Tab-separated table of C-alpha atoms in Angstrom:
chain	number	residue	atom	x	y	z
A	1	MET	CA	-0.284	-38.461	-21.891
A	2	ILE	CA	-0.003	-34.632	-19.956
A	3	ALA	CA	1.124	-32.569	-22.762
A	4	LEU	CA	3.843	-30.033	-22.392
A	5	GLN	CA	2.498	-26.918	-21.785
A	6	THR	CA	0.316	-28.191	-18.815
A	7	ILE	CA	4.052	-29.293	-17.130
A	8	ARG	CA	5.325	-25.606	-17.676
A	9	ASN	CA	2.539	-23.860	-16.887
A	10	ASN	CA	1.789	-25.705	-13.754
A	11	THR	CA	5.283	-27.418	-12.650
A	12	ASP	CA	4.054	-27.917	-9.043
A	13	GLN	CA	0.619	-29.391	-9.620
A	14	VAL	CA	2.388	-32.085	-11.542
A	15	LYS	CA	5.046	-32.291	-9.294
A	16	GLN	CA	2.190	-32.785	-5.981
A	17	SER	CA	0.181	-34.328	-8.454
A	18	CYS	CA	2.816	-37.602	-8.269
A	19	LEU	CA	4.239	-37.799	-5.062
A	20	GLU	CA	1.043	-37.919	-3.842
A	21	ARG	CA	0.215	-40.306	-6.303
A	22	GLY	CA	3.338	-42.440	-4.716
A	23	ILE	CA	5.416	-41.968	-8.605
A	24	GLU	CA	8.647	-40.777	-9.580
A	25	ALA	CA	8.117	-39.022	-12.418
A	26	PRO	CA	11.247	-37.400	-15.023
A	27	ILE	CA	9.667	-33.508	-14.578
A	28	ASP	CA	12.584	-31.965	-13.918
A	29	LEU	CA	14.550	-33.784	-16.758
A	30	ILE	CA	11.503	-32.731	-19.234
A	31	LEU	CA	12.187	-29.487	-18.293
A	32	ASP	CA	15.528	-28.821	-19.403
A	33	LEU	CA	15.151	-30.763	-22.253
A	34	ASP	CA	12.834	-28.186	-22.827
A	35	VAL	CA	14.832	-25.010	-22.122
A	36	GLU	CA	17.539	-26.829	-24.321
A	37	ARG	CA	14.793	-27.648	-27.202
A	38	ASN	CA	13.799	-24.085	-27.759
A	39	PRO	CA	16.419	-22.144	-28.943
A	40	ILE	CA	16.893	-24.610	-31.109
A	41	LEU	CA	13.765	-24.370	-32.382
A	42	ASN	CA	13.974	-20.743	-32.657
A	43	LYS	CA	16.576	-20.324	-34.834
A	44	VAL	CA	15.655	-23.782	-36.966
A	45	GLU	CA	12.381	-21.780	-38.266
A	46	GLN	CA	14.610	-18.692	-38.415
A	47	MET	CA	17.259	-20.488	-40.710
A	48	ARG	CA	14.011	-22.489	-42.555
A	49	ALA	CA	13.037	-18.493	-43.253
A	50	ALA	CA	16.335	-17.864	-44.295
A	51	ARG	CA	16.490	-20.146	-46.803
A	52	ASN	CA	12.960	-19.922	-48.052
A	53	ALA	CA	13.624	-16.453	-48.786
A	54	ALA	CA	17.340	-17.091	-50.888
A	55	GLY	CA	15.441	-20.121	-53.177
A	56	LYS	CA	13.269	-16.998	-54.607
A	57	ALA	CA	15.683	-14.892	-54.539
A	58	ILE	CA	18.036	-17.310	-56.726
A	59	GLY	CA	14.593	-17.056	-59.127
A	60	SER	CA	14.547	-13.429	-59.324
A	61	ALA	CA	18.535	-13.072	-59.585
A	62	LYS	CA	19.686	-10.216	-62.521
A	63	THR	CA	22.922	-12.481	-63.321
A	64	ASP	CA	24.625	-15.809	-62.787
A	65	GLU	CA	26.864	-14.656	-60.482
A	66	GLU	CA	24.702	-12.369	-58.649
A	67	ARG	CA	22.682	-15.792	-59.023
A	68	GLN	CA	26.014	-18.801	-58.693
A	69	SER	CA	26.584	-16.573	-55.007
A	70	LEU	CA	22.377	-16.619	-53.475
A	71	ILE	CA	23.169	-20.885	-54.264
A	72	ALA	CA	25.473	-21.299	-52.430
A	73	GLU	CA	24.521	-19.292	-49.292
A	74	GLN	CA	21.659	-21.806	-49.946
A	75	ARG	CA	23.622	-24.992	-49.655
A	76	GLN	CA	25.542	-23.314	-46.337
A	77	VAL	CA	21.726	-22.596	-44.898
A	78	SER	CA	20.773	-26.009	-45.528
A	79	GLY	CA	23.666	-27.965	-43.920
A	80	GLU	CA	23.934	-25.582	-41.083
A	81	LEU	CA	19.525	-26.434	-40.676
A	82	ASP	CA	20.165	-30.155	-41.001
A	83	GLU	CA	22.586	-30.867	-38.395
A	84	LEU	CA	19.902	-28.416	-36.416
A	85	GLU	CA	16.919	-30.330	-37.561
A	86	LYS	CA	18.731	-33.261	-35.948
A	87	LYS	CA	19.574	-32.340	-33.069
A	88	LEU	CA	15.762	-30.542	-32.489
A	89	ASN	CA	14.247	-34.014	-33.521
A	90	ASN	CA	16.665	-36.302	-31.274
A	91	LEU	CA	15.044	-33.744	-28.734
A	92	ASP	CA	11.646	-33.799	-29.535
A	93	THR	CA	11.886	-37.942	-29.285
A	94	GLN	CA	13.427	-37.893	-25.890
A	95	ILE	CA	10.137	-35.312	-24.407
A	96	SER	CA	7.873	-37.254	-25.850
A	97	THR	CA	9.239	-40.775	-24.524
A	98	LEU	CA	9.553	-39.048	-21.012
A	99	LEU	CA	6.095	-37.544	-21.189
A	100	LEU	CA	5.092	-41.263	-21.746
A	101	GLU	CA	6.254	-41.825	-18.221
A	102	ILE	CA	4.460	-38.980	-16.577
A	103	PRO	CA	1.126	-40.424	-14.899
A	104	ASN	CA	-2.684	-38.228	-15.468
A	105	LEU	CA	-3.334	-35.229	-12.759
A	106	PHE	CA	-6.147	-36.827	-10.870
A	107	ASN	CA	-9.033	-34.603	-9.713
A	108	THR	CA	-9.565	-32.638	-6.826
A	109	ASN	CA	-12.270	-35.598	-4.475
A	110	VAL	CA	-9.522	-37.592	-5.159
A	111	PRO	CA	-8.457	-38.517	-1.589
A	112	ILE	CA	-4.904	-38.592	-0.737
A	113	GLY	CA	-2.852	-41.350	0.533
A	114	ASP	CA	-2.944	-45.584	-0.104
A	115	VAL	CA	-5.568	-47.752	-0.411
A	116	ASP	CA	-5.974	-48.220	3.172
A	117	ASP	CA	-7.328	-44.017	2.898
A	118	SER	CA	-10.311	-44.283	0.311
A	119	HIS	CA	-13.195	-43.438	0.725
A	120	ILE	CA	-16.292	-45.965	0.614
A	121	ILE	CA	-18.695	-44.232	-0.310
A	122	ILE	CA	-21.981	-46.326	-1.233
A	123	GLU	CA	-22.848	-49.727	0.678
A	124	GLY	CA	-25.735	-52.013	-0.517
A	125	ASP	CA	-26.808	-55.371	-0.129
A	126	GLY	CA	-28.531	-56.436	-3.298
A	127	HIS	CA	-30.113	-59.123	-1.922
A	128	ASN	CA	-32.884	-57.261	0.053
A	129	GLY	CA	-32.338	-54.163	-1.879
A	130	ASN	CA	-30.997	-51.788	1.400
A	131	GLU	CA	-28.499	-49.279	0.044
A	132	ILE	CA	-26.477	-45.996	1.871
A	133	LYS	CA	-25.319	-43.460	0.143
A	134	HIS	CA	-22.715	-42.216	3.109
A	135	THR	CA	-22.527	-37.940	3.004
A	136	ASP	CA	-19.839	-38.611	5.338
A	137	PRO	CA	-17.511	-41.564	3.664
A	138	ILE	CA	-16.155	-44.033	5.721
A	139	ILE	CA	-12.656	-44.380	5.520
A	140	LEU	CA	-11.606	-47.743	4.481
A	141	LYS	CA	-9.045	-48.818	7.378
A	142	ASN	CA	-11.961	-47.989	9.714
A	143	ALA	CA	-14.597	-50.141	8.019
A	144	LYS	CA	-16.288	-54.037	9.591
A	145	ASN	CA	-16.480	-56.629	7.637
A	146	PRO	CA	-20.200	-58.254	7.125
A	147	GLU	CA	-20.650	-61.204	10.283
A	148	ILE	CA	-18.508	-64.608	9.550
A	149	ASP	CA	-20.068	-67.586	9.686
A	150	ASP	CA	-18.052	-70.005	9.296
A	151	SER	CA	-19.859	-72.777	8.385
A	152	LEU	CA	-19.944	-71.908	4.718
A	153	LYS	CA	-17.127	-73.303	2.016
A	154	THR	CA	-15.303	-71.439	-0.356
A	155	HIS	CA	-15.643	-71.578	-3.654
A	156	TRP	CA	-12.347	-73.711	-4.310
A	157	GLU	CA	-13.776	-76.356	-1.672
A	158	ILE	CA	-17.717	-76.061	-3.725
A	159	GLY	CA	-15.903	-75.887	-6.819
A	160	GLU	CA	-14.116	-79.283	-6.241
A	161	ASP	CA	-16.979	-80.859	-4.735
A	162	LEU	CA	-19.386	-80.345	-7.652
A	163	GLU	CA	-16.550	-80.866	-10.406
A	164	LEU	CA	-16.884	-77.177	-11.411
A	165	ILE	CA	-13.322	-75.872	-11.065
A	166	ASP	CA	-10.238	-78.518	-11.704
A	167	PHE	CA	-7.476	-76.660	-10.440
A	168	GLU	CA	-4.647	-79.775	-11.047
A	169	ARG	CA	-5.470	-79.934	-14.699
A	170	GLY	CA	-5.097	-76.255	-14.890
A	171	VAL	CA	-1.945	-76.858	-13.232
A	172	LYS	CA	-1.197	-79.979	-14.652
A	173	LEU	CA	-1.920	-78.134	-19.064
A	174	SER	CA	-0.362	-74.041	-17.633
A	175	GLY	CA	1.314	-74.096	-15.158
A	176	SER	CA	-0.102	-72.772	-10.939
A	177	ASN	CA	-2.589	-70.001	-10.422
A	178	PHE	CA	-4.078	-71.170	-14.089
A	179	TYR	CA	-7.756	-73.943	-13.559
A	180	LEU	CA	-10.267	-75.121	-15.865
A	181	LEU	CA	-13.591	-74.538	-15.067
A	182	ARG	CA	-15.884	-77.876	-15.908
A	183	ASN	CA	-19.562	-79.103	-16.313
A	184	ALA	CA	-22.206	-76.546	-14.323
A	185	GLY	CA	-19.038	-74.420	-13.473
A	186	ALA	CA	-18.493	-73.564	-17.102
A	187	ARG	CA	-22.226	-73.297	-18.174
A	188	LEU	CA	-22.334	-71.002	-15.769
A	189	GLN	CA	-19.303	-68.841	-16.800
A	190	ARG	CA	-20.915	-69.029	-20.442
A	191	SER	CA	-24.575	-67.914	-18.804
A	192	LEU	CA	-22.938	-64.855	-17.033
A	193	ILE	CA	-21.154	-63.782	-19.624
A	194	SER	CA	-23.987	-62.949	-21.969
A	195	TRP	CA	-26.549	-62.022	-19.098
A	196	MET	CA	-23.526	-58.905	-18.822
A	197	LEU	CA	-23.424	-58.339	-22.335
A	198	ASP	CA	-27.112	-58.603	-23.010
A	199	SER	CA	-27.735	-55.941	-20.184
A	200	HIS	CA	-25.286	-54.098	-21.387
A	201	LEU	CA	-26.941	-53.651	-24.669
A	202	GLU	CA	-30.696	-52.796	-22.829
A	203	GLN	CA	-28.142	-49.964	-20.967
A	204	GLY	CA	-27.339	-48.907	-24.264
A	205	TYR	CA	-24.473	-49.590	-25.373
A	206	SER	CA	-23.009	-51.836	-28.505
A	207	GLU	CA	-21.370	-54.549	-28.742
A	208	VAL	CA	-17.425	-55.437	-29.761
A	209	TYR	CA	-15.603	-58.388	-30.252
A	210	PRO	CA	-12.068	-57.281	-29.660
A	211	PRO	CA	-8.658	-59.137	-30.799
A	212	VAL	CA	-6.933	-60.268	-27.308
A	213	LEU	CA	-3.206	-60.171	-29.233
A	214	ILE	CA	-2.609	-56.356	-29.967
A	215	ASN	CA	0.240	-53.760	-31.127
A	216	GLU	CA	2.828	-51.892	-29.181
A	217	GLN	CA	1.010	-48.610	-29.705
A	218	ALA	CA	-2.606	-49.659	-28.824
A	219	LEU	CA	-0.816	-50.370	-25.035
A	220	ILE	CA	0.878	-46.999	-25.056
A	221	GLY	CA	-2.282	-45.110	-25.911
A	222	THR	CA	-4.544	-46.831	-22.856
A	223	GLY	CA	-1.654	-45.963	-20.836
A	224	GLN	CA	-0.069	-49.635	-20.254
A	225	LEU	CA	3.238	-49.552	-22.086
A	226	PRO	CA	6.131	-47.889	-21.537
A	227	LYS	CA	5.633	-47.930	-17.495
A	228	PHE	CA	3.679	-51.613	-17.366
A	229	ALA	CA	5.634	-54.105	-18.956
A	230	ASP	CA	6.600	-56.684	-17.316
A	231	THR	CA	2.810	-57.020	-15.926
A	232	MET	CA	1.769	-58.877	-19.645
A	233	PHE	CA	2.666	-61.186	-21.914
A	234	LYS	CA	4.667	-60.395	-25.421
A	235	THR	CA	4.885	-62.867	-28.015
A	236	THR	CA	7.745	-63.374	-30.251
A	237	ASP	CA	6.546	-61.295	-32.871
A	238	GLY	CA	6.263	-58.176	-31.100
A	239	ARG	CA	2.288	-58.110	-30.401
A	240	TRP	CA	0.486	-58.669	-27.017
A	241	LEU	CA	-1.821	-60.354	-24.842
A	242	ILE	CA	-4.410	-57.414	-23.970
A	243	PRO	CA	-4.639	-57.390	-19.918
A	244	THR	CA	-8.650	-56.423	-21.211
A	245	ALA	CA	-11.372	-55.401	-23.604
A	246	GLU	CA	-10.043	-51.752	-22.801
A	247	VAL	CA	-6.802	-51.170	-24.499
A	248	PRO	CA	-8.360	-52.761	-28.146
A	249	VAL	CA	-11.159	-51.184	-27.656
A	250	THR	CA	-9.883	-47.627	-26.952
A	251	ASN	CA	-7.870	-48.117	-29.152
A	252	MET	CA	-10.899	-48.388	-32.266
A	253	TYR	CA	-10.852	-44.500	-32.992
A	254	SER	CA	-6.932	-43.713	-32.516
A	255	ASN	CA	-5.930	-41.285	-35.354
A	256	GLU	CA	-9.431	-40.260	-36.109
A	257	ILE	CA	-12.033	-37.601	-35.775
A	258	LEU	CA	-14.829	-38.266	-34.794
A	259	PRO	CA	-18.237	-36.542	-35.720
A	260	ASN	CA	-19.418	-34.364	-32.736
A	261	GLU	CA	-23.077	-36.099	-33.684
A	262	ASP	CA	-21.484	-39.275	-33.697
A	263	LEU	CA	-20.898	-38.376	-29.843
A	264	PRO	CA	-21.151	-39.916	-26.702
A	265	ILE	CA	-20.189	-43.748	-28.158
A	266	HIS	CA	-20.296	-46.570	-25.698
A	267	HIS	CA	-19.255	-50.008	-26.055
A	268	THR	CA	-19.188	-53.361	-24.274
A	269	ALA	CA	-16.859	-55.892	-24.762
A	270	TYR	CA	-16.027	-59.632	-23.449
A	271	SER	CA	-12.859	-61.010	-23.958
A	272	PRO	CA	-10.352	-63.592	-22.346
A	273	CYS	CA	-7.829	-61.431	-20.592
A	274	PHE	CA	-4.161	-61.705	-19.349
A	275	ARG	CA	-1.833	-60.595	-16.533
A	276	ASN	CA	1.356	-61.532	-15.485
A	277	GLU	CA	1.433	-61.138	-12.099
A	278	GLN	CA	3.363	-61.404	-8.813
A	279	PHE	CA	1.568	-64.396	-6.487
A	280	SER	CA	2.164	-64.694	-3.368
A	281	ALA	CA	2.488	-67.738	-1.312
A	282	GLY	CA	-1.234	-68.620	0.656
A	283	SER	CA	-4.727	-67.816	1.408
A	284	ALA	CA	-4.866	-64.372	-0.592
A	285	VAL	CA	-4.429	-66.151	-3.523
A	286	ARG	CA	-6.007	-69.562	-3.413
A	287	GLY	CA	-9.302	-69.867	-5.540
A	288	ILE	CA	-10.417	-68.582	-9.084
A	289	LYS	CA	-9.341	-64.913	-7.047
A	290	ARG	CA	-6.089	-63.648	-9.170
A	291	GLY	CA	-4.732	-65.677	-11.868
A	292	TYR	CA	-3.218	-64.966	-15.327
A	293	GLN	CA	-5.482	-65.440	-17.618
A	294	PHE	CA	-9.596	-64.455	-16.723
A	295	ASP	CA	-12.176	-63.616	-18.560
A	296	LYS	CA	-14.390	-60.202	-18.273
A	297	VAL	CA	-16.746	-57.725	-19.363
A	298	GLU	CA	-15.845	-54.644	-19.917
A	299	MET	CA	-17.476	-50.987	-20.884
A	300	VAL	CA	-16.173	-48.418	-22.813
A	301	ARG	CA	-17.305	-44.608	-23.543
A	302	PHE	CA	-16.241	-42.243	-25.438
A	303	GLU	CA	-17.339	-38.826	-23.821
A	304	ARG	CA	-17.207	-34.642	-25.014
A	305	PRO	CA	-15.441	-33.121	-22.491
A	306	THR	CA	-18.104	-31.486	-21.148
A	307	GLU	CA	-19.977	-34.401	-20.162
A	308	SER	CA	-17.746	-37.431	-18.959
A	309	TRP	CA	-17.911	-36.221	-14.849
A	310	GLN	CA	-21.307	-37.566	-15.320
A	311	ALA	CA	-20.937	-40.322	-17.497
A	312	LEU	CA	-18.732	-41.842	-15.116
A	313	GLU	CA	-21.958	-41.872	-12.453
A	314	LYS	CA	-23.944	-43.325	-14.900
A	315	LEU	CA	-20.865	-45.781	-15.743
A	316	LEU	CA	-20.960	-46.585	-12.412
A	317	GLU	CA	-24.657	-46.812	-11.938
A	318	ASN	CA	-24.268	-48.815	-14.840
A	319	ALA	CA	-22.379	-51.867	-13.278
A	320	LEU	CA	-24.061	-51.526	-9.869
A	321	GLU	CA	-26.933	-52.966	-11.296
A	322	LEU	CA	-25.569	-55.698	-12.641
A	323	VAL	CA	-24.676	-56.192	-8.775
A	324	ARG	CA	-27.692	-55.867	-7.113
A	325	ALA	CA	-29.694	-57.644	-10.075
A	326	LEU	CA	-27.393	-60.814	-8.966
A	327	GLY	CA	-28.120	-60.534	-4.890
A	328	PHE	CA	-24.762	-59.803	-3.595
A	329	LYS	CA	-23.607	-57.269	-0.358
A	330	TYR	CA	-21.075	-54.643	-1.611
A	331	ARG	CA	-19.899	-51.564	-1.255
A	332	VAL	CA	-18.342	-48.595	-3.544
A	333	LEU	CA	-14.905	-47.532	-3.166
A	334	LYS	CA	-13.883	-43.637	-4.113
A	335	LEU	CA	-10.075	-44.739	-4.066
A	336	ALA	CA	-6.715	-42.935	-2.810
A	337	SER	CA	-4.295	-41.480	-4.556
A	338	LYS	CA	-1.490	-43.808	-4.198
A	339	ASP	CA	-4.011	-46.543	-5.365
A	340	LEU	CA	-5.382	-44.967	-8.645
A	341	THR	CA	-4.263	-46.773	-11.645
A	342	PHE	CA	-1.925	-44.823	-14.382
A	343	ALA	CA	-4.003	-43.307	-16.688
A	344	SER	CA	-7.102	-42.598	-14.467
A	345	ALA	CA	-8.311	-39.050	-13.240
A	346	MET	CA	-11.052	-41.354	-10.806
A	347	THR	CA	-11.665	-44.489	-10.318
A	348	TYR	CA	-14.720	-46.157	-8.235
A	349	ASP	CA	-14.165	-49.857	-7.454
A	350	ILE	CA	-16.903	-52.414	-7.199
A	351	GLU	CA	-15.899	-54.670	-4.701
A	352	ILE	CA	-18.599	-57.989	-3.749
A	353	TRP	CA	-18.464	-59.407	-0.820
A	354	ALA	CA	-17.629	-63.376	-0.766
A	355	PRO	CA	-19.168	-64.798	2.611
A	356	GLY	CA	-16.516	-68.624	2.305
A	357	SER	CA	-13.734	-67.012	2.045
A	358	GLN	CA	-14.582	-64.018	3.893
A	359	GLU	CA	-13.111	-60.652	2.132
A	360	TRP	CA	-14.192	-58.702	-0.164
A	361	PHE	CA	-13.849	-59.369	-4.248
A	362	GLU	CA	-13.617	-56.185	-6.435
A	363	VAL	CA	-15.711	-56.775	-9.503
A	364	SER	CA	-15.421	-53.814	-11.007
A	365	SER	CA	-13.306	-50.746	-11.616
A	366	VAL	CA	-14.756	-47.496	-13.223
A	367	SER	CA	-12.926	-44.962	-14.319
A	368	ASN	CA	-12.477	-41.711	-15.705
A	369	PHE	CA	-9.689	-40.518	-17.794
A	370	LEU	CA	-10.504	-37.464	-19.011
A	371	ASP	CA	-8.337	-36.702	-22.262
A	372	PHE	CA	-5.066	-38.599	-20.936
A	373	GLN	CA	-5.848	-41.978	-22.801
A	374	ALA	CA	-7.654	-39.478	-25.946
A	375	ARG	CA	-3.685	-37.803	-26.579
A	376	ARG	CA	-1.460	-41.158	-25.601
A	377	ALA	CA	-4.205	-42.338	-28.750
A	378	ASN	CA	-4.793	-39.491	-31.057
A	379	LEU	CA	-8.481	-39.851	-30.135
A	380	ARG	CA	-10.676	-36.827	-31.818
A	381	PHE	CA	-13.683	-35.434	-32.555
A	382	ARG	CA	-15.499	-32.755	-34.634
A	383	ASN	CA	-17.066	-29.789	-32.014
A	384	SER	CA	-19.964	-28.141	-33.185
A	385	GLU	CA	-17.944	-24.808	-33.817
A	386	GLY	CA	-16.044	-27.074	-36.359
A	387	ASN	CA	-12.861	-27.375	-33.856
A	388	VAL	CA	-10.736	-30.082	-33.207
A	389	ASN	CA	-10.507	-31.580	-29.604
A	390	TYR	CA	-9.862	-34.582	-27.802
A	391	LEU	CA	-12.106	-37.068	-26.626
A	392	HIS	CA	-12.534	-38.351	-22.892
A	393	THR	CA	-12.795	-41.559	-22.405
A	394	LEU	CA	-13.958	-43.627	-20.044
A	395	ASN	CA	-14.646	-47.577	-18.973
A	396	GLY	CA	-15.361	-50.048	-15.742
A	397	SER	CA	-16.032	-54.138	-15.478
A	398	GLY	CA	-18.761	-55.369	-16.323
A	399	LEU	CA	-17.749	-57.509	-14.483
A	400	ALA	CA	-15.244	-59.402	-13.766
A	401	LEU	CA	-16.040	-63.096	-14.894
A	402	PRO	CA	-13.963	-65.397	-11.511
A	403	ARG	CA	-14.920	-63.126	-8.525
A	404	VAL	CA	-18.414	-62.949	-9.588
A	405	LEU	CA	-18.577	-66.528	-10.687
A	406	ALA	CA	-16.748	-66.941	-7.350
A	407	ALA	CA	-18.954	-65.085	-5.187
A	408	LEU	CA	-21.677	-66.542	-6.471
A	409	ILE	CA	-21.591	-70.533	-5.445
A	410	GLU	CA	-20.137	-68.959	-2.276
A	411	VAL	CA	-23.073	-66.791	-1.016
A	412	TYR	CA	-26.301	-69.318	-2.937
A	413	GLN	CA	-24.723	-72.457	-0.775
A	414	ASN	CA	-27.186	-74.991	0.969
A	415	LYS	CA	-26.107	-76.781	3.983
A	416	ASP	CA	-26.201	-80.405	1.926
A	417	GLY	CA	-23.487	-78.445	-0.414
A	418	THR	CA	-25.217	-77.591	-3.746
A	419	VAL	CA	-26.051	-74.412	-4.333
A	420	LEU	CA	-29.482	-73.239	-6.354
A	421	LEU	CA	-28.672	-69.781	-8.129
A	422	PRO	CA	-30.401	-67.017	-8.841
A	423	LYS	CA	-33.582	-67.022	-11.101
A	424	ILE	CA	-32.330	-63.829	-13.110
A	425	LEU	CA	-30.279	-66.549	-14.704
A	426	GLU	CA	-32.888	-68.525	-15.296
A	427	PRO	CA	-33.030	-67.710	-18.891
A	428	TYR	CA	-29.709	-69.077	-19.472
A	429	LEU	CA	-29.203	-71.109	-16.990
A	430	GLY	CA	-32.902	-73.017	-17.837
A	431	LYS	CA	-33.144	-75.780	-15.767
A	432	HIS	CA	-29.554	-75.753	-14.358
A	433	LEU	CA	-29.728	-72.868	-11.340
A	434	HIS	CA	-29.591	-76.135	-9.338
A	435	LEU	CA	-25.598	-76.951	-8.773
A	436	PHE	CA	-25.279	-80.331	-7.361
């Protein structure tokens, strides 16, 4: 949440940020309500003081006549005060509700524009260890794809040939855009989850297994509600299926004041995720790249405000370590302003090349939210001077399972139709690295 004081003092900056995000926001309405609120607040404070003074005077009245007069005066003030407090509370509620519609202010280093204006800042190949960090970023719309090999199969073709993926029965059970992982496909998914979690534990994260049903306030805290209600699934009792483990893990410490010595806190969590996405027909949604349900491993960091930008770079490196280890060709995008999520101040996307599908799969989004989520979820800490401040929150996928699995079987396919997976997974798959 953007502080009301920030909107008052930096109105043009907030408006420009919303414009460059492509988001219409009720900034003028908030300011109008704020102007209406201020004299009422001043009057309420004056009348509260008058009521308190009358109460003290009643106790020291010298005559019964004087006491009765003061009591009548206090009753009149209290009646008027009740009406004003109702007006004030109504305005406060309206302003607080509208503030939830204002997106975060993005960092000045974020490229301005649409998704095609995002910057490619890193390109690499985990197979040979080559990596280039571009001092002059490549604009995404000018980027070139790796060389195409039309002889390679897609993951959905391999998945059906080797009985790793069952699309027909997934649709029978749950409808379109659902699938079953079977046999070695299910084993590979389970192994990837364990490998990812273990990798993050080695990086210094502590593991959490969160609930997948969450209350509404948690989704307000991380910024999915109220704006994106139609992209999620709500149960009949008012709870919601989580779109990402970010939601429950970030809200673990809501309405708490953490001691300074506990920071930073780094958690990793596996969860199924549920998103009510809109799908169009065609190859763009073939396979398991997108679906209403998918698995993901998440990293969430709670940082002191002075350390969150360094933490963002570390978080990116934590995700990249996994991508490199699996031998993917990859690139890192610094997202343009209109491609940022509602809550993000800056986001890096990691994409891997799927040679059979002949496209880039996003497998991680790594974001710094500054104090935006902390204000909404009331996440605070007591600093070394004893003052209470809002935390900074960050998160990143580590990684998104369906796309990693899909790209793996495309990258490591053999000419005979089998798949030989990378040896880094051998401790988890044992003799099952070879899929046939």
